[in-house]
Every structure is written in structure tokens, then in C-alpha cells.
């Protein structure tokens, strides 16, 4: 299963790209995807405690089980206003 | 509860927003807040803020906040406009208005929406100094 991942705000600079695709086996949780992602983008791993995770347009935690068609977004704390 | 939401790259037309206000005869309070970009970010002088936004999620999260606001039962309408892209110092990046029967409810609701927005709505800002003001506005390709 391939999961597209988008990095927002300065996470894109840390990752060196704004989007990537991660191939994971089924079933895989968000935590499983992050483990694979952090190997490819170690700079993001350092910020894991403050990282916000969304699947589609909803916030999810690491235990969320990914489904085909899911789109994951990773970003730092929000700063609107 | 009536609601209006706009996430826009255009300057905010505050006079137009105020002129478009509608409220029923039972409403006695219209509170609005305008958030203006300051010329200082921490210790640094800046000329603008670059706002980036995950627009579909931001719209969804704003609507969820409005749903929760509606459950309070005391607000007749909320209107919110958030500007994204480059916003120069002195210009407004956020405008929100709440209409309710009494001022305490309107002030509290306005404050509540802003506080909650700053927790869940995926919008980010990046300071722009005079040195990098000529660079293109920073935004995610997907925004």
C-alpha cells in the first residue's frame, strides 16, 4: 500500500520536499508509517514530540490504522491569527 | 447559527464586512476583532508575515469549531475571514465577528473561537524581514 504524505510549513524545508510517497505493508498504523518516514527524513524525527498528524482533514494519533486512499499530513504546531 | 468563513489571499475589506452585518431584532451585541500584523516578531523587526495554510483541513476545522459554537446556543451568527499569503505590517490577517443577544456572550465566543483556532486550524506564519521582502511569498504548493 502506498501512502502519500505532505509536509507543511517548515517541515517541508526539513524534509527537503513538500510531498513524498511511503510504501508500507498492511495493516500499518500511523506510527509504523512514521518509523519508515523518519529513516528517510531524520531531521523530522527530532521534532516528533511536537508533530501534528492528520489523515485527510482530521487529526489522528499514532495508533490510527491506515487504509488505501489515506493521505497523511505532518506539520508543526499551528499559528493562525 | 449563521456562519460565514473565508480564507483568502486578498486584503480584508473590514468596512465592507461591517456594512454587510445582519442581525435580528433580539440581538444586542455585535463584537468583532481584527488581528493586525505587528512590526516586531520577538526581538526582530519585520515587514510582513507569510501565512501558509492547509486550506481544506483549515476549512473543515473552522466548521467544526463553528459547530461547537452553535451548541452553546447563545450565538446568532459568526463570520470569520483569515488572510493567507504575505500580509504586510499594519494590515489585518484575521477578522472575526460574533453576534449574540448580550455582550458577555459575544465577547466570550469571539475569544473562544480565536483561542481554539490557534490550537487546531492548520495555518502557519513566517516572519519576513526587510532583507528577504523581495523574495516570493512562501507557501506550500498544495495550499
PDB file of C-alpha atoms in Angstrom:
ATOM      1  CA  UNK A   1       0.000   0.000   0.000  1.00  0.00           C
ATOM      2  CA  UNK A   2       1.355   3.422  -0.869  1.00  0.00           C
ATOM      3  CA  UNK A   3       0.503   6.406   1.307  1.00  0.00           C
ATOM      4  CA  UNK A   4       1.096   9.961   0.100  1.00  0.00           C
ATOM      5  CA  UNK A   5       2.492  12.257   2.773  1.00  0.00           C
ATOM      6  CA  UNK A   6       2.511  16.058   2.711  1.00  0.00           C
ATOM      7  CA  UNK A   7       4.806  18.179   4.864  1.00  0.00           C
ATOM      8  CA  UNK A   8       3.525  21.608   5.831  1.00  0.00           C
ATOM      9  CA  UNK A   9       5.231  24.793   6.975  1.00  0.00           C
ATOM     10  CA  UNK A  10       8.913  24.395   7.867  1.00  0.00           C
ATOM     11  CA  UNK A  11       8.557  20.623   7.909  1.00  0.00           C
ATOM     12  CA  UNK A  12       8.834  20.816   4.114  1.00  0.00           C
ATOM     13  CA  UNK A  13      12.214  22.527   4.452  1.00  0.00           C
ATOM     14  CA  UNK A  14      13.381  19.929   6.970  1.00  0.00           C
ATOM     15  CA  UNK A  15      12.234  17.078   4.748  1.00  0.00           C
ATOM     16  CA  UNK A  16      13.681  18.660   1.624  1.00  0.00           C
ATOM     17  CA  UNK A  17      10.358  18.254  -0.167  1.00  0.00           C
ATOM     18  CA  UNK A  18       6.713  19.080   0.402  1.00  0.00           C
ATOM     19  CA  UNK A  19       5.352  15.692  -0.609  1.00  0.00           C
ATOM     20  CA  UNK A  20       6.516  12.096  -0.699  1.00  0.00           C
ATOM     21  CA  UNK A  21       5.040   8.623  -1.001  1.00  0.00           C
ATOM     22  CA  UNK A  22       5.708   5.881   1.541  1.00  0.00           C
ATOM     23  CA  UNK A  23       5.178   2.203   0.785  1.00  0.00           C
ATOM     24  CA  UNK A  24       4.010   0.203   3.802  1.00  0.00           C
ATOM     25  CA  UNK A  25       2.593  -3.262   4.332  1.00  0.00           C
ATOM     26  CA  UNK A  26      -0.995  -3.785   5.531  1.00  0.00           C
ATOM     27  CA  UNK A  27      -2.052  -3.338   8.225  1.00  0.00           C
ATOM     28  CA  UNK A  28       0.099  -0.398   9.265  1.00  0.00           C
ATOM     29  CA  UNK A  29      -0.564   2.348  11.771  1.00  0.00           C
ATOM     30  CA  UNK A  30       0.488   5.964  11.535  1.00  0.00           C
ATOM     31  CA  UNK A  31       3.302   5.095  13.934  1.00  0.00           C
ATOM     32  CA  UNK A  32       4.501   2.433  11.517  1.00  0.00           C
ATOM     33  CA  UNK A  33       4.474   4.890   8.662  1.00  0.00           C
ATOM     34  CA  UNK A  34       6.357   7.452  10.753  1.00  0.00           C
ATOM     35  CA  UNK A  35       9.057   4.910  11.580  1.00  0.00           C
ATOM     36  CA  UNK A  36       9.685   4.389   7.869  1.00  0.00           C
ATOM     37  CA  UNK A  37       9.446   8.100   7.181  1.00  0.00           C
ATOM     38  CA  UNK A  38      11.896   9.102   9.890  1.00  0.00           C
ATOM     39  CA  UNK A  39      14.530   6.791   8.440  1.00  0.00           C
ATOM     40  CA  UNK A  40      14.353   8.744   5.206  1.00  0.00           C
ATOM     41  CA  UNK A  41      13.957  12.145   6.876  1.00  0.00           C
ATOM     42  CA  UNK A  42      15.860  12.067  10.197  1.00  0.00           C
ATOM     43  CA  UNK A  43      15.551  15.822  10.730  1.00  0.00           C
ATOM     44  CA  UNK A  44      11.815  15.338  11.228  1.00  0.00           C
ATOM     45  CA  UNK A  45      12.368  12.656  13.856  1.00  0.00           C
ATOM     46  CA  UNK A  46      13.864  15.226  16.192  1.00  0.00           C
ATOM     47  CA  UNK A  47      10.551  17.074  16.221  1.00  0.00           C
ATOM     48  CA  UNK A  48       8.308  14.056  16.696  1.00  0.00           C
ATOM     49  CA  UNK A  49       7.027  15.212  20.098  1.00  0.00           C
ATOM     50  CA  UNK A  50       5.596  18.409  18.667  1.00  0.00           C
ATOM     51  CA  UNK A  51       4.482  16.940  15.338  1.00  0.00           C
ATOM     52  CA  UNK A  52       0.786  17.118  14.498  1.00  0.00           C
ATOM     53  CA  UNK A  53      -0.627  14.364  12.298  1.00  0.00           C
ATOM     54  CA  UNK A  54      -3.672  14.470  10.069  1.00  0.00           C
ATOM     55  CA  UNK A  55      -5.203  11.831   7.851  1.00  0.00           C
ATOM     56  CA  UNK A  56      -7.289  13.624   5.286  1.00  0.00           C
ATOM     57  CA  UNK A  57      -8.644  16.653   7.153  1.00  0.00           C
ATOM     58  CA  UNK A  58      -8.907  15.041  10.599  1.00  0.00           C
ATOM     59  CA  UNK A  59      -6.296  14.866  13.339  1.00  0.00           C
ATOM     60  CA  UNK A  60      -5.201  11.316  14.162  1.00  0.00           C
ATOM     61  CA  UNK A  61      -2.802   9.757  16.617  1.00  0.00           C
ATOM     62  CA  UNK A  62      -0.132   7.156  16.041  1.00  0.00           C
ATOM     63  CA  UNK A  63      -2.487   4.250  16.583  1.00  0.00           C
ATOM     64  CA  UNK A  64      -4.689   5.044  13.604  1.00  0.00           C
ATOM     65  CA  UNK A  65      -4.701   2.130  11.152  1.00  0.00           C
ATOM     66  CA  UNK A  66      -4.066   3.381   7.637  1.00  0.00           C
ATOM     67  CA  UNK A  67      -6.305   2.412   4.740  1.00  0.00           C
ATOM     68  CA  UNK A  68      -5.686   2.515   0.984  1.00  0.00           C
ATOM     69  CA  UNK A  69      -6.508   6.013  -0.212  1.00  0.00           C
ATOM     70  CA  UNK A  70      -5.475   7.729   3.007  1.00  0.00           C
ATOM     71  CA  UNK A  71      -3.370  10.879   2.722  1.00  0.00           C
ATOM     72  CA  UNK A  72      -1.200  11.787   5.692  1.00  0.00           C
ATOM     73  CA  UNK A  73      -0.100  15.310   6.571  1.00  0.00           C
ATOM     74  CA  UNK A  74       2.609  16.201   9.075  1.00  0.00           C
ATOM     75  CA  UNK A  75       3.083  19.672  10.444  1.00  0.00           C
ATOM     76  CA  UNK A  76       4.322  21.734  13.381  1.00  0.00           C
ATOM     77  CA  UNK A  77       2.034  23.424  15.936  1.00  0.00           C
ATOM     78  CA  UNK A  78      -0.374  25.785  14.214  1.00  0.00           C
ATOM     79  CA  UNK A  79      -0.083  29.583  14.373  1.00  0.00           C
ATOM     80  CA  UNK A  80      -3.175  31.151  12.866  1.00  0.00           C
ATOM     81  CA  UNK A  81      -4.353  34.646  13.665  1.00  0.00           C
TER      82      UNK A  81
ATOM     83  CA  UNK B   1     -26.490  29.738  13.850  1.00  0.00           C
ATOM     84  CA  UNK B   2     -25.487  31.558  10.682  1.00  0.00           C
ATOM     85  CA  UNK B   3     -21.864  31.262   9.677  1.00  0.00           C
ATOM     86  CA  UNK B   4     -19.541  32.731   7.081  1.00  0.00           C
ATOM     87  CA  UNK B   5     -15.964  31.622   6.501  1.00  0.00           C
ATOM     88  CA  UNK B   6     -13.397  32.869   4.027  1.00  0.00           C
ATOM     89  CA  UNK B   7      -9.711  32.004   3.702  1.00  0.00           C
ATOM     90  CA  UNK B   8      -8.354  34.441   1.176  1.00  0.00           C
ATOM     91  CA  UNK B   9      -5.181  35.894  -0.271  1.00  0.00           C
ATOM     92  CA  UNK B  10      -6.882  39.264  -0.731  1.00  0.00           C
ATOM     93  CA  UNK B  11      -6.645  42.176   1.725  1.00  0.00           C
ATOM     94  CA  UNK B  12      -9.510  42.150   4.189  1.00  0.00           C
ATOM     95  CA  UNK B  13     -12.299  44.623   3.469  1.00  0.00           C
ATOM     96  CA  UNK B  14     -13.243  45.352   7.053  1.00  0.00           C
ATOM     97  CA  UNK B  15     -15.558  48.238   6.188  1.00  0.00           C
ATOM     98  CA  UNK B  16     -17.379  46.016   3.727  1.00  0.00           C
ATOM     99  CA  UNK B  17     -17.688  43.227   6.266  1.00  0.00           C
ATOM    100  CA  UNK B  18     -19.152  45.580   8.845  1.00  0.00           C
ATOM    101  CA  UNK B  19     -21.537  47.020   6.264  1.00  0.00           C
ATOM    102  CA  UNK B  20     -22.754  43.513   5.401  1.00  0.00           C
ATOM    103  CA  UNK B  21     -23.706  42.720   9.002  1.00  0.00           C
ATOM    104  CA  UNK B  22     -27.181  41.390   9.573  1.00  0.00           C
ATOM    105  CA  UNK B  23     -28.756  40.764  12.949  1.00  0.00           C
ATOM    106  CA  UNK B  24     -32.259  40.033  14.140  1.00  0.00           C
ATOM    107  CA  UNK B  25     -34.193  42.292  16.493  1.00  0.00           C
ATOM    108  CA  UNK B  26     -33.373  40.179  19.535  1.00  0.00           C
ATOM    109  CA  UNK B  27     -29.650  40.647  19.146  1.00  0.00           C
ATOM    110  CA  UNK B  28     -27.966  43.328  21.248  1.00  0.00           C
ATOM    111  CA  UNK B  29     -24.263  42.643  20.739  1.00  0.00           C
ATOM    112  CA  UNK B  30     -22.014  42.518  17.699  1.00  0.00           C
ATOM    113  CA  UNK B  31     -18.390  42.020  18.702  1.00  0.00           C
ATOM    114  CA  UNK B  32     -15.649  41.937  16.125  1.00  0.00           C
ATOM    115  CA  UNK B  33     -11.903  41.535  16.370  1.00  0.00           C
ATOM    116  CA  UNK B  34      -9.279  42.452  13.832  1.00  0.00           C
ATOM    117  CA  UNK B  35      -5.848  40.885  14.169  1.00  0.00           C
ATOM    118  CA  UNK B  36      -3.166  43.152  12.708  1.00  0.00           C
ATOM    119  CA  UNK B  37       0.400  42.190  11.789  1.00  0.00           C
ATOM    120  CA  UNK B  38       2.864  43.864  14.159  1.00  0.00           C
ATOM    121  CA  UNK B  39       6.211  45.249  13.041  1.00  0.00           C
ATOM    122  CA  UNK B  40       8.068  43.135  15.545  1.00  0.00           C
ATOM    123  CA  UNK B  41       8.345  39.361  15.876  1.00  0.00           C
ATOM    124  CA  UNK B  42      10.147  38.660  19.113  1.00  0.00           C
ATOM    125  CA  UNK B  43      13.205  40.918  19.056  1.00  0.00           C
ATOM    126  CA  UNK B  44      13.293  41.225  15.268  1.00  0.00           C
ATOM    127  CA  UNK B  45      11.840  43.989  13.129  1.00  0.00           C
ATOM    128  CA  UNK B  46       9.743  42.558  10.308  1.00  0.00           C
ATOM    129  CA  UNK B  47       7.908  43.967   7.320  1.00  0.00           C
ATOM    130  CA  UNK B  48       5.314  41.226   6.866  1.00  0.00           C
ATOM    131  CA  UNK B  49       4.200  37.755   7.818  1.00  0.00           C
ATOM    132  CA  UNK B  50       3.895  34.961   5.269  1.00  0.00           C
ATOM    133  CA  UNK B  51       0.886  32.813   6.123  1.00  0.00           C
ATOM    134  CA  UNK B  52       0.650  29.303   4.708  1.00  0.00           C
ATOM    135  CA  UNK B  53      -2.404  27.126   5.089  1.00  0.00           C
ATOM    136  CA  UNK B  54      -3.637  23.592   4.506  1.00  0.00           C
ATOM    137  CA  UNK B  55      -6.863  25.044   3.168  1.00  0.00           C
ATOM    138  CA  UNK B  56      -9.223  22.009   3.023  1.00  0.00           C
ATOM    139  CA  UNK B  57      -8.317  20.987   6.564  1.00  0.00           C
ATOM    140  CA  UNK B  58      -8.452  24.577   7.817  1.00  0.00           C
ATOM    141  CA  UNK B  59     -11.963  24.991   6.407  1.00  0.00           C
ATOM    142  CA  UNK B  60     -13.030  21.689   7.967  1.00  0.00           C
ATOM    143  CA  UNK B  61     -11.567  22.542  11.365  1.00  0.00           C
ATOM    144  CA  UNK B  62     -13.149  26.015  11.334  1.00  0.00           C
ATOM    145  CA  UNK B  63     -16.538  24.437  10.570  1.00  0.00           C
ATOM    146  CA  UNK B  64     -16.065  22.021  13.466  1.00  0.00           C
ATOM    147  CA  UNK B  65     -15.343  24.986  15.746  1.00  0.00           C
ATOM    148  CA  UNK B  66     -18.475  26.706  14.469  1.00  0.00           C
ATOM    149  CA  UNK B  67     -20.455  23.503  15.151  1.00  0.00           C
ATOM    150  CA  UNK B  68     -19.249  23.575  18.755  1.00  0.00           C
ATOM    151  CA  UNK B  69     -20.043  27.277  18.991  1.00  0.00           C
ATOM    152  CA  UNK B  70     -23.574  26.619  17.745  1.00  0.00           C
ATOM    153  CA  UNK B  71     -24.061  24.081  20.538  1.00  0.00           C
ATOM    154  CA  UNK B  72     -23.613  26.880  23.070  1.00  0.00           C
ATOM    155  CA  UNK B  73     -26.949  28.188  21.805  1.00  0.00           C
ATOM    156  CA  UNK B  74     -26.332  31.863  22.503  1.00  0.00           C
ATOM    157  CA  UNK B  75     -24.748  32.982  19.236  1.00  0.00           C
ATOM    158  CA  UNK B  76     -26.860  34.056  16.270  1.00  0.00           C
ATOM    159  CA  UNK B  77     -24.018  34.355  13.772  1.00  0.00           C
ATOM    160  CA  UNK B  78     -20.272  34.100  13.354  1.00  0.00           C
ATOM    161  CA  UNK B  79     -18.259  35.455  10.452  1.00  0.00           C
ATOM    162  CA  UNK B  80     -14.548  34.817  10.088  1.00  0.00           C
ATOM    163  CA  UNK B  81     -12.054  35.821   7.408  1.00  0.00           C
ATOM    164  CA  UNK B  82      -8.417  34.718   7.542  1.00  0.00           C
ATOM    165  CA  UNK B  83      -5.933  36.129   5.075  1.00  0.00           C
ATOM    166  CA  UNK B  84      -3.064  33.940   3.863  1.00  0.00           C
ATOM    167  CA  UNK B  85      -0.009  34.651   1.753  1.00  0.00           C
ATOM    168  CA  UNK B  86       2.086  37.711   2.505  1.00  0.00           C
ATOM    169  CA  UNK B  87       0.423  40.183   4.881  1.00  0.00           C
ATOM    170  CA  UNK B  88       2.333  43.456   5.381  1.00  0.00           C
ATOM    171  CA  UNK B  89       2.803  45.064   8.781  1.00  0.00           C
ATOM    172  CA  UNK B  90      -0.219  47.152   9.710  1.00  0.00           C
ATOM    173  CA  UNK B  91      -2.669  45.070   7.690  1.00  0.00           C
ATOM    174  CA  UNK B  92      -5.192  42.661   9.108  1.00  0.00           C
ATOM    175  CA  UNK B  93      -4.692  38.916   8.879  1.00  0.00           C
ATOM    176  CA  UNK B  94      -7.798  37.905  10.813  1.00  0.00           C
ATOM    177  CA  UNK B  95     -11.280  39.324  11.160  1.00  0.00           C
ATOM    178  CA  UNK B  96     -13.969  37.680  13.238  1.00  0.00           C
ATOM    179  CA  UNK B  97     -17.401  38.851  14.303  1.00  0.00           C
ATOM    180  CA  UNK B  98     -19.858  37.249  16.691  1.00  0.00           C
ATOM    181  CA  UNK B  99     -23.456  38.385  17.094  1.00  0.00           C
ATOM    182  CA  UNK B 100     -25.473  37.434  20.163  1.00  0.00           C
ATOM    183  CA  UNK B 101     -28.123  38.822  22.449  1.00  0.00           C
ATOM    184  CA  UNK B 102     -25.722  40.113  25.109  1.00  0.00           C
ATOM    185  CA  UNK B 103     -22.165  41.418  25.126  1.00  0.00           C
ATOM    186  CA  UNK B 104     -20.732  38.909  27.599  1.00  0.00           C
ATOM    187  CA  UNK B 105     -21.669  36.016  25.331  1.00  0.00           C
ATOM    188  CA  UNK B 106     -20.389  37.800  22.235  1.00  0.00           C
ATOM    189  CA  UNK B 107     -17.009  38.697  23.767  1.00  0.00           C
ATOM    190  CA  UNK B 108     -16.583  35.218  25.230  1.00  0.00           C
ATOM    191  CA  UNK B 109     -17.496  33.479  21.980  1.00  0.00           C
ATOM    192  CA  UNK B 110     -15.177  35.681  19.937  1.00  0.00           C
ATOM    193  CA  UNK B 111     -12.298  34.954  22.314  1.00  0.00           C
ATOM    194  CA  UNK B 112     -13.132  31.239  22.355  1.00  0.00           C
ATOM    195  CA  UNK B 113     -13.057  30.879  18.569  1.00  0.00           C
ATOM    196  CA  UNK B 114      -9.676  32.632  18.355  1.00  0.00           C
ATOM    197  CA  UNK B 115      -8.196  30.534  21.172  1.00  0.00           C
ATOM    198  CA  UNK B 116      -9.441  27.289  19.639  1.00  0.00           C
ATOM    199  CA  UNK B 117      -8.330  28.324  16.154  1.00  0.00           C
ATOM    200  CA  UNK B 118      -4.793  28.697  17.461  1.00  0.00           C
ATOM    201  CA  UNK B 119      -4.900  25.076  18.630  1.00  0.00           C
ATOM    202  CA  UNK B 120      -6.410  23.217  15.688  1.00  0.00           C
ATOM    203  CA  UNK B 121      -6.604  25.209  12.447  1.00  0.00           C
ATOM    204  CA  UNK B 122      -3.589  24.419  10.226  1.00  0.00           C
ATOM    205  CA  UNK B 123      -2.271  27.867   9.440  1.00  0.00           C
ATOM    206  CA  UNK B 124       1.351  28.892   9.947  1.00  0.00           C
ATOM    207  CA  UNK B 125       3.187  32.176   9.767  1.00  0.00           C
ATOM    208  CA  UNK B 126       6.754  33.016   8.841  1.00  0.00           C
ATOM    209  CA  UNK B 127       8.310  36.423   9.580  1.00  0.00           C
ATOM    210  CA  UNK B 128       9.520  38.448   6.599  1.00  0.00           C
ATOM    211  CA  UNK B 129      12.339  40.922   7.241  1.00  0.00           C
ATOM    212  CA  UNK B 130      13.319  43.836   5.040  1.00  0.00           C
ATOM    213  CA  UNK B 131      16.231  41.748   3.726  1.00  0.00           C
ATOM    214  CA  UNK B 132      14.011  38.992   2.349  1.00  0.00           C
ATOM    215  CA  UNK B 133      10.983  41.078   1.467  1.00  0.00           C
ATOM    216  CA  UNK B 134      11.797  40.887  -2.238  1.00  0.00           C
ATOM    217  CA  UNK B 135      11.672  37.065  -2.227  1.00  0.00           C
ATOM    218  CA  UNK B 136       8.457  35.396  -3.393  1.00  0.00           C
ATOM    219  CA  UNK B 137       5.839  34.734  -0.758  1.00  0.00           C
ATOM    220  CA  UNK B 138       6.436  31.362   0.896  1.00  0.00           C
ATOM    221  CA  UNK B 139       3.610  28.916   0.556  1.00  0.00           C
ATOM    222  CA  UNK B 140       3.212  25.187   0.241  1.00  0.00           C
ATOM    223  CA  UNK B 141       2.459  24.070  -3.334  1.00  0.00           C
ATOM    224  CA  UNK B 142      -0.591  22.219  -2.106  1.00  0.00           C
ATOM    225  CA  UNK B 143      -2.065  25.239  -0.296  1.00  0.00           C
TER     226      UNK B 143
END
